[in-house]
Coordinates of C-alpha atoms and ligand atoms in Angstrom, one line a residue:
X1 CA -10.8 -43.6 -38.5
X2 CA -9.1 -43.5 -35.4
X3 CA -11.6 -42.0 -32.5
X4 CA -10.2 -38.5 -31.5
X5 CA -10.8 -37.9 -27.8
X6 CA -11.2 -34.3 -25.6
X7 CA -10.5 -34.2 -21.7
X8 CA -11.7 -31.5 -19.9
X9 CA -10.4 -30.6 -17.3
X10 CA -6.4 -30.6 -16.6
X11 CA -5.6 -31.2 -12.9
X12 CA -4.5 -34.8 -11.8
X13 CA -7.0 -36.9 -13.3
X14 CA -7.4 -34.9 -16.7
X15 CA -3.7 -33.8 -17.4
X16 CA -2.7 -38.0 -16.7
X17 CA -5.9 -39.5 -18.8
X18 CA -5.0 -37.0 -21.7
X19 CA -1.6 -38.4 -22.0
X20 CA -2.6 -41.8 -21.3
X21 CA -5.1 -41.5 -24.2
X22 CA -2.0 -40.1 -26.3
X23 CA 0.0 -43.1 -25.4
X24 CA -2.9 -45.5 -26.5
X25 CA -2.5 -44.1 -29.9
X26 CA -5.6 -41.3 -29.9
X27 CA -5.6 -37.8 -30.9
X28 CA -6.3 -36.0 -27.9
X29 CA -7.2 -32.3 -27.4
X30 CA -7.2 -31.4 -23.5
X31 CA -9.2 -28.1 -22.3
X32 CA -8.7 -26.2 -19.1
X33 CA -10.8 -22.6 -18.0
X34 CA -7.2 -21.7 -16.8
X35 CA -5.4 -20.3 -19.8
X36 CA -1.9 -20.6 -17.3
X37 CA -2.7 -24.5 -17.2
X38 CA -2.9 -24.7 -20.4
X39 CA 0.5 -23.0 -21.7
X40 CA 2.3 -24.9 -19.2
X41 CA 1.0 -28.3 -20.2
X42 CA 1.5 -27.1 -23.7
X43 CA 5.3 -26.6 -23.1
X44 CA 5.1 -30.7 -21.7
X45 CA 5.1 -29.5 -18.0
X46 CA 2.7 -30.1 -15.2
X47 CA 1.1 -28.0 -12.5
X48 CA 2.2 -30.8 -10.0
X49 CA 4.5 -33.2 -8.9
X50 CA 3.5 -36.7 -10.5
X51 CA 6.1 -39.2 -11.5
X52 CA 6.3 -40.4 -15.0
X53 CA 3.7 -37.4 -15.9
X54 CA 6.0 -34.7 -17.5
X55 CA 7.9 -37.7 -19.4
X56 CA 4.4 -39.0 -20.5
X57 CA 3.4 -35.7 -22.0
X58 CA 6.8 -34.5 -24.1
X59 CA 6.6 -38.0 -26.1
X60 CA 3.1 -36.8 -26.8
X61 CA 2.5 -33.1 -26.7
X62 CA 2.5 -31.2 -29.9
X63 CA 5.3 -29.0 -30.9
X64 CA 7.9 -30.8 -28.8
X65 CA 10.9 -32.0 -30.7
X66 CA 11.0 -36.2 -31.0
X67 CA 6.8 -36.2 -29.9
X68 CA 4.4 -38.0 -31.4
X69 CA 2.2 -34.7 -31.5
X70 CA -1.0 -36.9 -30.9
X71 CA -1.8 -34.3 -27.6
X72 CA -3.0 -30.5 -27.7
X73 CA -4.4 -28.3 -24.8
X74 CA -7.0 -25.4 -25.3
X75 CA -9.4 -23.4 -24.1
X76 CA -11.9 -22.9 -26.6
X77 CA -15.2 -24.9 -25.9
X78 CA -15.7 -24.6 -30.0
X79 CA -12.9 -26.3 -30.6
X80 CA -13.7 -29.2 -28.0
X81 CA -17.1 -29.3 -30.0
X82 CA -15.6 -29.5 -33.6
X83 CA -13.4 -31.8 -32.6
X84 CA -14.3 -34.5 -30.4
X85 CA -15.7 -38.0 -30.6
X86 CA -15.7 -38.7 -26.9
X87 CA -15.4 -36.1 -24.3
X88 CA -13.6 -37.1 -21.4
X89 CA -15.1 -35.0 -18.0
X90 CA -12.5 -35.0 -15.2
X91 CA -12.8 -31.8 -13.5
X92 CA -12.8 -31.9 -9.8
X93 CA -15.6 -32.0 -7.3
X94 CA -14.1 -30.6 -3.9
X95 CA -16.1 -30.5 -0.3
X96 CA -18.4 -27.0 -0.4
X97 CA -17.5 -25.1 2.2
X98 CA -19.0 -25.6 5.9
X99 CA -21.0 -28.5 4.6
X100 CA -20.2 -32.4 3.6
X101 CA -21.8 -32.4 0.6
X102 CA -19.5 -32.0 -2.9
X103 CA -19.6 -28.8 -5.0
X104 CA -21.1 -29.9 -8.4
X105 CA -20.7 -26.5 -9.9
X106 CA -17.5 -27.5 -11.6
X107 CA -19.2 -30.2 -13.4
X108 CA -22.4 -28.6 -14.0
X109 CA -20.3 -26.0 -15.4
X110 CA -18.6 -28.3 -17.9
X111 CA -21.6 -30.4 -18.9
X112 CA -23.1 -26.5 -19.5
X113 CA -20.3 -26.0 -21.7
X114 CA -20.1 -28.9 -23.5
X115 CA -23.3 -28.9 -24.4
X116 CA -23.4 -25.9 -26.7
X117 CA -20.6 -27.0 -28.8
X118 CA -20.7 -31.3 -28.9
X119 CA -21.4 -32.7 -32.0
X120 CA -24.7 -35.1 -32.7
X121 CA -23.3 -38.7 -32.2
X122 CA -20.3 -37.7 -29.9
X123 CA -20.4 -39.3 -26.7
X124 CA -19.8 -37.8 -23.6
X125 CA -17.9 -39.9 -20.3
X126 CA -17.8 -38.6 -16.7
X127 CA -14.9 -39.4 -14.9
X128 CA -15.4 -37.2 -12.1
X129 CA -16.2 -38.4 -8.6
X130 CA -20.2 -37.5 -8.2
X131 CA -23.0 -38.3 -5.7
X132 CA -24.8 -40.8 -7.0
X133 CA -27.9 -39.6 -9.5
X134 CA -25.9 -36.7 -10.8
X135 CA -25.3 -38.5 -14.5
X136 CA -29.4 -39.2 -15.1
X137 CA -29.6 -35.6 -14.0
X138 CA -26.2 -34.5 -16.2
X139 CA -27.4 -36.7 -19.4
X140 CA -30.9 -34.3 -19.7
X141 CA -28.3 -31.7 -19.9
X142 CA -26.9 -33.0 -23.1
X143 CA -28.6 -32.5 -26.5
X144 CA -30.8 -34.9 -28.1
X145 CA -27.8 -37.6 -30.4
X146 CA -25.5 -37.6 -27.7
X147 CA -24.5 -40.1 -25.1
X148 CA -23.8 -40.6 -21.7
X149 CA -21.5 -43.0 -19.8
X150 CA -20.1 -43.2 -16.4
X151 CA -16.5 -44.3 -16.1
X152 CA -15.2 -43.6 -12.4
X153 CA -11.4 -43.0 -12.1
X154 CA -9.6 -45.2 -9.7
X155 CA -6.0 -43.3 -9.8
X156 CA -3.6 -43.3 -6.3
X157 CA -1.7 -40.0 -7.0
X158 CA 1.8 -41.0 -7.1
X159 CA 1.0 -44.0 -9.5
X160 CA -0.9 -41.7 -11.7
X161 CA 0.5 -43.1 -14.7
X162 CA 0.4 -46.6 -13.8
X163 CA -3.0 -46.7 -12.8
X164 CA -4.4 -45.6 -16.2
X165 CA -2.2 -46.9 -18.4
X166 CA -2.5 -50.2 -16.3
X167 CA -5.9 -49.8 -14.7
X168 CA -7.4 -53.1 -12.3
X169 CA -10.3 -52.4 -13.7
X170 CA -12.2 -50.2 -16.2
X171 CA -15.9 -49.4 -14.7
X172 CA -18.3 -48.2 -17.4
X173 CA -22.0 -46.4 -16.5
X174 CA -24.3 -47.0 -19.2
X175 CA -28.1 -46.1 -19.9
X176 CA -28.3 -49.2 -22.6
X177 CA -26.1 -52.3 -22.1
X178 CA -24.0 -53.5 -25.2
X179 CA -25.2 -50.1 -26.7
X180 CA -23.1 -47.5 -28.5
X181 CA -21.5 -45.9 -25.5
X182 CA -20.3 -49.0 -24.4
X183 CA -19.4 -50.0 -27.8
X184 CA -17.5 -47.4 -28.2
X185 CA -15.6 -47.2 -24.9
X186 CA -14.9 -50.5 -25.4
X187 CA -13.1 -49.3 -28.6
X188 CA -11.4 -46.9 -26.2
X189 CA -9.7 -49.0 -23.5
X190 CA -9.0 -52.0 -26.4
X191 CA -5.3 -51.7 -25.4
X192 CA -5.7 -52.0 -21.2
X193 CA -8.7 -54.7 -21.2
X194 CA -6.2 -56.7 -24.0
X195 CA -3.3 -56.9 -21.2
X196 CA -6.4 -58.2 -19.0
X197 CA -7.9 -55.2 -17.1
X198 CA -11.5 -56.5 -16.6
X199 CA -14.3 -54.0 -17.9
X200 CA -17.5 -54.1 -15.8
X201 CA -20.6 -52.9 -17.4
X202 CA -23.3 -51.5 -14.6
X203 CA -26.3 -48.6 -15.0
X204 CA -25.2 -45.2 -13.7
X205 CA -26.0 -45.8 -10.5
X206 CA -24.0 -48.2 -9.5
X207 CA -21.2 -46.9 -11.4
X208 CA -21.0 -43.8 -9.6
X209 CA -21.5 -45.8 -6.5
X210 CA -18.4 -47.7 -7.1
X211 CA -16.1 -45.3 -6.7
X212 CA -17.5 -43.8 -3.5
X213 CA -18.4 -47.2 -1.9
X214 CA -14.3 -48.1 -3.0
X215 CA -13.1 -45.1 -1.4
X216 CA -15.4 -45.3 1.6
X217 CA -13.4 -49.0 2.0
X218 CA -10.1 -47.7 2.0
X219 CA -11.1 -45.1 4.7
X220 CA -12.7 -48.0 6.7
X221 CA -9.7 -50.0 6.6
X222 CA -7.3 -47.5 7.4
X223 CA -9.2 -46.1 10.5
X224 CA -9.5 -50.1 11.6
X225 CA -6.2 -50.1 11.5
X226 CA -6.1 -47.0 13.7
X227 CA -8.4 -48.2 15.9
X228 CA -6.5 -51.2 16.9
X229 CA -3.7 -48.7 17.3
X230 CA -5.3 -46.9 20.0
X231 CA -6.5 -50.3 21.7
X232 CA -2.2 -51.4 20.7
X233 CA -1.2 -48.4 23.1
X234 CA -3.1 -48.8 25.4
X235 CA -2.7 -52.8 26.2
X236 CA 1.2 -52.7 25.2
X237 CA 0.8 -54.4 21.7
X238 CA 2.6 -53.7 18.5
X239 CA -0.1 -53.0 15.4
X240 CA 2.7 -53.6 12.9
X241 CA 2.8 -57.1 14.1
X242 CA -0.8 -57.4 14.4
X243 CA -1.4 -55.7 10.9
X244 CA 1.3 -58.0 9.6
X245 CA -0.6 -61.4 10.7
X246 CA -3.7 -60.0 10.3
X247 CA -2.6 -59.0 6.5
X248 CA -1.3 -63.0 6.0
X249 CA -5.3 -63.6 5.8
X250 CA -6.4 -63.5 1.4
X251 CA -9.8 -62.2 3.1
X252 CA -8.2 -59.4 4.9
X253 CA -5.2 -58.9 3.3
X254 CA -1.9 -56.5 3.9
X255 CA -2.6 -53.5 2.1
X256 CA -3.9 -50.0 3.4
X257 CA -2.9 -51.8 7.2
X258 CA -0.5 -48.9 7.6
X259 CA -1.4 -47.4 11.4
X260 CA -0.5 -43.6 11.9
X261 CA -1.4 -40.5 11.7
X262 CA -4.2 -41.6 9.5
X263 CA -5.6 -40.3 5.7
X264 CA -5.6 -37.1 4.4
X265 CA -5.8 -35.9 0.7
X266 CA -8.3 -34.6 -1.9
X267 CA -10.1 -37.6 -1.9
X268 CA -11.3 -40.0 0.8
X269 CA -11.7 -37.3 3.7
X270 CA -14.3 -35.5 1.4
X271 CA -15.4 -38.3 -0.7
X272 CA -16.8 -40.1 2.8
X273 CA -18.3 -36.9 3.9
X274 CA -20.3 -36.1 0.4
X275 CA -21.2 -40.0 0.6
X276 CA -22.6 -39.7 4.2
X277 CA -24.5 -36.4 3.0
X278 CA -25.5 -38.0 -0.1
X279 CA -26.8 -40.9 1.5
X280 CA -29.1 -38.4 4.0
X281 CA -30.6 -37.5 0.6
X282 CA -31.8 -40.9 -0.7
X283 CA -32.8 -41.6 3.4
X284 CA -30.5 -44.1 4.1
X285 CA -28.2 -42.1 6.1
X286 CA -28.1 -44.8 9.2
X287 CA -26.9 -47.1 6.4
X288 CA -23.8 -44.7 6.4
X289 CA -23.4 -43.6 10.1
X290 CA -20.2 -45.9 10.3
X291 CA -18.6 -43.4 8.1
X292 CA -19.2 -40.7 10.6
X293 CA -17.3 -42.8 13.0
X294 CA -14.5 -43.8 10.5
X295 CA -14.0 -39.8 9.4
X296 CA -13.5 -39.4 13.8
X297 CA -11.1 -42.1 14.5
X298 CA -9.1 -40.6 11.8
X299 CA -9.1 -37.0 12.5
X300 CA -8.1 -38.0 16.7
X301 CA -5.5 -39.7 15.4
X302 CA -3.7 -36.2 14.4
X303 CA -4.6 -34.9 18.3
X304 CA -2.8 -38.5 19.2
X305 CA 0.2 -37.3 17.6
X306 CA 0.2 -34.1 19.1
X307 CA -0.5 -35.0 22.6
X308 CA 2.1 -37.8 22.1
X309 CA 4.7 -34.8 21.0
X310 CA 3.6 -33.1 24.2
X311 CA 4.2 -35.9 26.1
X312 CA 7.6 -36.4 25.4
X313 CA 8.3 -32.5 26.1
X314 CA 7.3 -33.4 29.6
X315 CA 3.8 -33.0 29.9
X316 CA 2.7 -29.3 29.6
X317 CA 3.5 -26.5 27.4
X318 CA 4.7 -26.2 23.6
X319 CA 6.0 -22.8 24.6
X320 CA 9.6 -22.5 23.6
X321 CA 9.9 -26.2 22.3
X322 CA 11.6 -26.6 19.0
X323 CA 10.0 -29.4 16.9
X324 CA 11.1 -30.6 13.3
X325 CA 8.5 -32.1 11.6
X326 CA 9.8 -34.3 8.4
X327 CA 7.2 -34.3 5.8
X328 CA 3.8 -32.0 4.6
X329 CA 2.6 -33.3 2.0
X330 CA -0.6 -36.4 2.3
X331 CA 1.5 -39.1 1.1
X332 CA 5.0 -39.5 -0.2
X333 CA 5.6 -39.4 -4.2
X334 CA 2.8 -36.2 -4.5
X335 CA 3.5 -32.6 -3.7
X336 CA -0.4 -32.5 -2.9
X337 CA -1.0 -30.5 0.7
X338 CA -4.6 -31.2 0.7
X339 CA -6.1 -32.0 4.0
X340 CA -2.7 -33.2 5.0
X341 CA -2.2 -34.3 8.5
X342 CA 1.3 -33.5 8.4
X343 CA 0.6 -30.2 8.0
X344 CA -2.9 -30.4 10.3
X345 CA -0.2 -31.8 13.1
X346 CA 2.4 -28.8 12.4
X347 CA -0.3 -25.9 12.4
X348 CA -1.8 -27.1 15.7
X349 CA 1.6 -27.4 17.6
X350 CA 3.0 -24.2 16.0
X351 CA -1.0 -22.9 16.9
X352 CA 0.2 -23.7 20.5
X353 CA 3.0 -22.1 20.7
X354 CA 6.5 -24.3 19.8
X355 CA 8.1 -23.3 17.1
X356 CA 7.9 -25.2 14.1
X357 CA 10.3 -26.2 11.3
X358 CA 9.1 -28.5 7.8
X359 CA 10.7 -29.9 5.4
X360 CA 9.4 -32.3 2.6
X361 CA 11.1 -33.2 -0.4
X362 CA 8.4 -31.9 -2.8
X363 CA 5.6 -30.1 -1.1
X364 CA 7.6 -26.8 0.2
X365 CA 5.8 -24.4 -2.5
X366 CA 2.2 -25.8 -1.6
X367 CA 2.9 -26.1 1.9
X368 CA 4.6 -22.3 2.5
X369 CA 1.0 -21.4 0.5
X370 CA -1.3 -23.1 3.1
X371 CA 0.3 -22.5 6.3
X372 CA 2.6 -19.4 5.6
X373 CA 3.4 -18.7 9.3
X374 CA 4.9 -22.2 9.8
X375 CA 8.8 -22.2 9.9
X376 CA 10.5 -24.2 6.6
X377 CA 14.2 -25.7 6.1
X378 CA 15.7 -26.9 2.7
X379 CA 16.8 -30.1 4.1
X380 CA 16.2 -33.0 6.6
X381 CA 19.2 -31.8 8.4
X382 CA 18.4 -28.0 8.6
X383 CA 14.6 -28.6 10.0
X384 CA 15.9 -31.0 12.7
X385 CA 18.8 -28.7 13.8
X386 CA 18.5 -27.9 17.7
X387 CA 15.1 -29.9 17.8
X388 CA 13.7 -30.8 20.9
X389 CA 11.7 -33.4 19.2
X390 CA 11.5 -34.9 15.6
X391 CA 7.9 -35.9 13.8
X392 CA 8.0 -38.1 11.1
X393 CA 4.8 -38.0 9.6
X394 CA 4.8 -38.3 5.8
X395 CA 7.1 -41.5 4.7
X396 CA 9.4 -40.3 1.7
X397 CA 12.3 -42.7 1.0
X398 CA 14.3 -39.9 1.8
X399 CA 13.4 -40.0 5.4
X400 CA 13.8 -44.0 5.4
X401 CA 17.5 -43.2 3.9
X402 CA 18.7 -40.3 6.3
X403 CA 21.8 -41.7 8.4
X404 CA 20.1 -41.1 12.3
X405 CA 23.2 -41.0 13.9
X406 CA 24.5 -37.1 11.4
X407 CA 20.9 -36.4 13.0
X408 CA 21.3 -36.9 16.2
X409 CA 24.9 -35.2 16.3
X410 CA 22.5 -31.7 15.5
X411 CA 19.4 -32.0 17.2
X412 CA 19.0 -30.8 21.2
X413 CA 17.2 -33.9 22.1
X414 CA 17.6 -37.4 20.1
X415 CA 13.9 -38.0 20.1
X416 CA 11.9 -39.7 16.9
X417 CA 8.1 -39.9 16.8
X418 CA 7.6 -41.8 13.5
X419 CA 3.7 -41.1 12.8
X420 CA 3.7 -43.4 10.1
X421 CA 5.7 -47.0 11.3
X422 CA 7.9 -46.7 8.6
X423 CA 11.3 -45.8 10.2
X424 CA 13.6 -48.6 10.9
X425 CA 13.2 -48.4 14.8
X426 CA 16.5 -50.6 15.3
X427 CA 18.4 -48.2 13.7
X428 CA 16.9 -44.7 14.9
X429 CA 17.8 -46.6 18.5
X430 CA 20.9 -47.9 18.0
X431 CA 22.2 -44.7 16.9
X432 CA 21.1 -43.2 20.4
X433 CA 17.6 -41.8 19.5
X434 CA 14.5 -42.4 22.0
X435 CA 12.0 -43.9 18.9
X436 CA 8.3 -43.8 19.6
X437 CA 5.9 -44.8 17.1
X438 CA 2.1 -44.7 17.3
X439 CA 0.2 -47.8 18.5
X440 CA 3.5 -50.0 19.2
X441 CA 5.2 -50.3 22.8
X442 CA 8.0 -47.8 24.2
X443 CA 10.7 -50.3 24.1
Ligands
UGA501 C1 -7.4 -42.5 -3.3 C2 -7.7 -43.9 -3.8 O1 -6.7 -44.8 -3.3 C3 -7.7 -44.0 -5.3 O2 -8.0 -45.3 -5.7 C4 -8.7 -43.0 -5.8 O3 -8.8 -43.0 -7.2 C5 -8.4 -41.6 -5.3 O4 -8.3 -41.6 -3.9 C6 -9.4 -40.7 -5.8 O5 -10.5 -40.7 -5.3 O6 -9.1 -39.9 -6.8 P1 -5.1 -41.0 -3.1 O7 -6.0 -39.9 -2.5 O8 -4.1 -40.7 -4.2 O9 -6.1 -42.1 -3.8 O10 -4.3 -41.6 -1.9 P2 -4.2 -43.0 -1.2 O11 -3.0 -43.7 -1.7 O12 -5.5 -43.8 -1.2 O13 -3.9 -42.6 0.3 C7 -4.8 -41.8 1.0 C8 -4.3 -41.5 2.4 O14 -4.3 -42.6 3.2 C9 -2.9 -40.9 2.5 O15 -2.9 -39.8 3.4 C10 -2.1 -42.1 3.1 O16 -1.0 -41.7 3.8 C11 -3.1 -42.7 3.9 N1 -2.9 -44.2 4.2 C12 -2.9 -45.1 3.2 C13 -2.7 -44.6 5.5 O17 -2.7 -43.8 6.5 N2 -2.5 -46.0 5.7 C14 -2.4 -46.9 4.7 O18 -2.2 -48.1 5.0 C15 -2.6 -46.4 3.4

């Protein structure tokens, strides 16, 4: 008999691996505390913007003409119980408020939950990110006949589907190696380690510590990146070209070398900070400190871009300056505001007086939400209209495709600050447009 599978927990993570798991053949059953989630997802729609996820789901979801009907969404804990062989956690673990450490009550919750109802012999999988020792403390939670495994989720939003369907690698927490949790999660991800995703087998631990110490590299490389972007402008090189031969090194290579206005999202900015605090715990916080720095050199970079906006106002005030600012969500392909420093740039210029106008091809809705006081347009052309000065800090194609010269016939002042490097700076210029990027010379 086929395994049938539960995922609790709907957002990002939850509402993609429940699909995913539909698409691998499973009968899935997904559970949510929000009974709104759970209608929508039930109707084959999503409570975000994720490419391929909203296809994904009608070929599965139950009830939808032409689907497989392998996926169903609940709220009832008792029907989790009844129903499920493995229990997928994925609900989220966000920052707690005025401190870095990450707010467990989510999962506690869940694990709480899922206790009273799971079935002797079920296992139970954690996909949430955790400080480490939180699954030896979550498995005494669990009742005597079921298991506990630790299988960190390495998804980019955006790729969301890609990643697990097509994951680089499958990272499984166990208590007892070659055991029955492993057996059977082995069972689980037959499909993905058959097209040659590796499966590593490690103790909790260093399971958990995977996906922190992963995201804790990404951070690091971007804010190296950023670093040399500050020492760029101020000894007149170019970081593209340096992160471009820099990249050409296998031991370094070209990925997450992208200098700007630095990383934002619900993951790395708090997943360093509940690392740092974590580490503090254990008392190995100097082991960490580096972190501290990494978390600064990206959180100047979004005063860089405002003073560089300042700059080329003339110097002083943004009282009375018009400023367009072309994107608000963290990264293109996600309508996800979190933490963004598109948005972090917008609120402190329009905190300081110009007057701001966004648009962003998919995050208006969460955006308007967050920062209701900042001025919004419904296209490129309408936020940049009479614009002083244009910020391009989030890099949607549809930014790279807008035709700069029908731009710069409505703007007040042909002036591009790309906070990202990804304009074509040939052809901002050539159609009459001062382009300034950060970390690469005036030209
Ligand atoms: C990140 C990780 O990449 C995933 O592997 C991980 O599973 C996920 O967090 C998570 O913990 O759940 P995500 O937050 O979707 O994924 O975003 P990234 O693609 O990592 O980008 C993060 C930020 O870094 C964005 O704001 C992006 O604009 C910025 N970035 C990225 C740069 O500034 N420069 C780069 O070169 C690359």
């Amino acid at each position: 008999m086929a395994l049938k599978i539960t995922v609790i927990g709907t957002g990002y993570l939850g509402a993609t691996h429940a699909a995913a798991m539909a698409e691998l053949g499973f009968e899935v059953l997904g559970l949510d505390v929000v009974p709104e989630k759970i209608e929508l997802l039930s109707s084959g729609r999503v409570p975000m913007y994720e490419p391929g996820l909203e296809d994904l789901l009608a070929k599965h979801v139950a009830g939808i003409e032409g689907s497989s009907g392998r996926l169903r969404f609940t709220t009832s804990w008792e029907e989790v119980g009844a129903f499920g062989d493995v229990h997928f956690v994925c609900v989220n673990t966000p920052q707690k408020h005025g401190e870095y450490a990450c707010d467990m009550s989510y999962v506690d919750a869940a694990f709480t939950s899922l206790a009273a109802v799971v079935r002797e012999g079920a296992l139970v999988v954690g996909k949430s990110t955790v400080p480490v020792g939180s699954a030896e403390r979550l498995a005494g939670l669990l009742p005597e006949g079921v298991d506990l495994a630790w299988n960190p989720e390495f998804l980019r939003e955006g790729f969301a589907v890609q990643d697990t369907l097509r994951p680089d690698r499958i990272v499984v927490g166990v208590q007892d190696a070659g055991g029955r949790a492993e057996k059977t999660l082995r069972e689980v991800y037959a499909v993905p380690t058959g097209q040659g995703s590796p499966f590593v087998v490690t103790d909790f631990p260093t399971a958990e510590l995977v996906k922190t110490a992963a995201n804790s590299f990404l951070a690091t490389k971007i804010s190296f990146i950023n670093a040399m972007a500050e020492v760029c402008e101020a000894a007149g090189g170019d970081v593209v070209k340096l992160a471009e031969a820099i990249g050409h090194d296998d031991r370094i290579g070209a990925k997450f070398l992208r200098a700007g206005v630095g990383f934002g999202g619900g993951c790395l900015p708090k997943d360093i900070r509940a690392f740092m605090a974590r580490a503090g715990e254990l008392g190995v916080d100097q082991a960490l400190t580096f972190l501290r720095e990494i978390d600064s050199i990206n959180m100047r970079r979004r005063g860089q871009m405002v003073e560089m906006a300042r700059e080329v106002l003339g110097g002083s005030s943004f009282l009375g300056a018009r400023v367009a600012v072309l994107g608000a969500t963290f990264k293109p392909d996600s309508d996800d505001v979190r933490d963004s420093p598109a948005l972090n740039v917008a609120g402190q210029i329009h905190l300081q007086g110009g007057q701001v106008t966004v648009y962003d091809p998919k995050g208006m809705e969460n955006a308007r939400r967050l920062f209701p006081t900042l001025g919004y347009a419904d296209t490129a052309l309408d936020a940049v209209r009479g614009a002083d000065v244009v910020l391009h800090l989030t890099e949607w194609r549809e930014f790279r495709e807008l035709d700069p010269a029908e731009l710069a016939a409505v703007v007040s002042s042909p002036v591009i600050l790309d906070g990202r490097n990804a304009l074509d700076s040939e052809r901002w210029r050539a159609a009459g447009w001062t382009y300034r990027a950060m970390g690469r010379p005036r030209a």
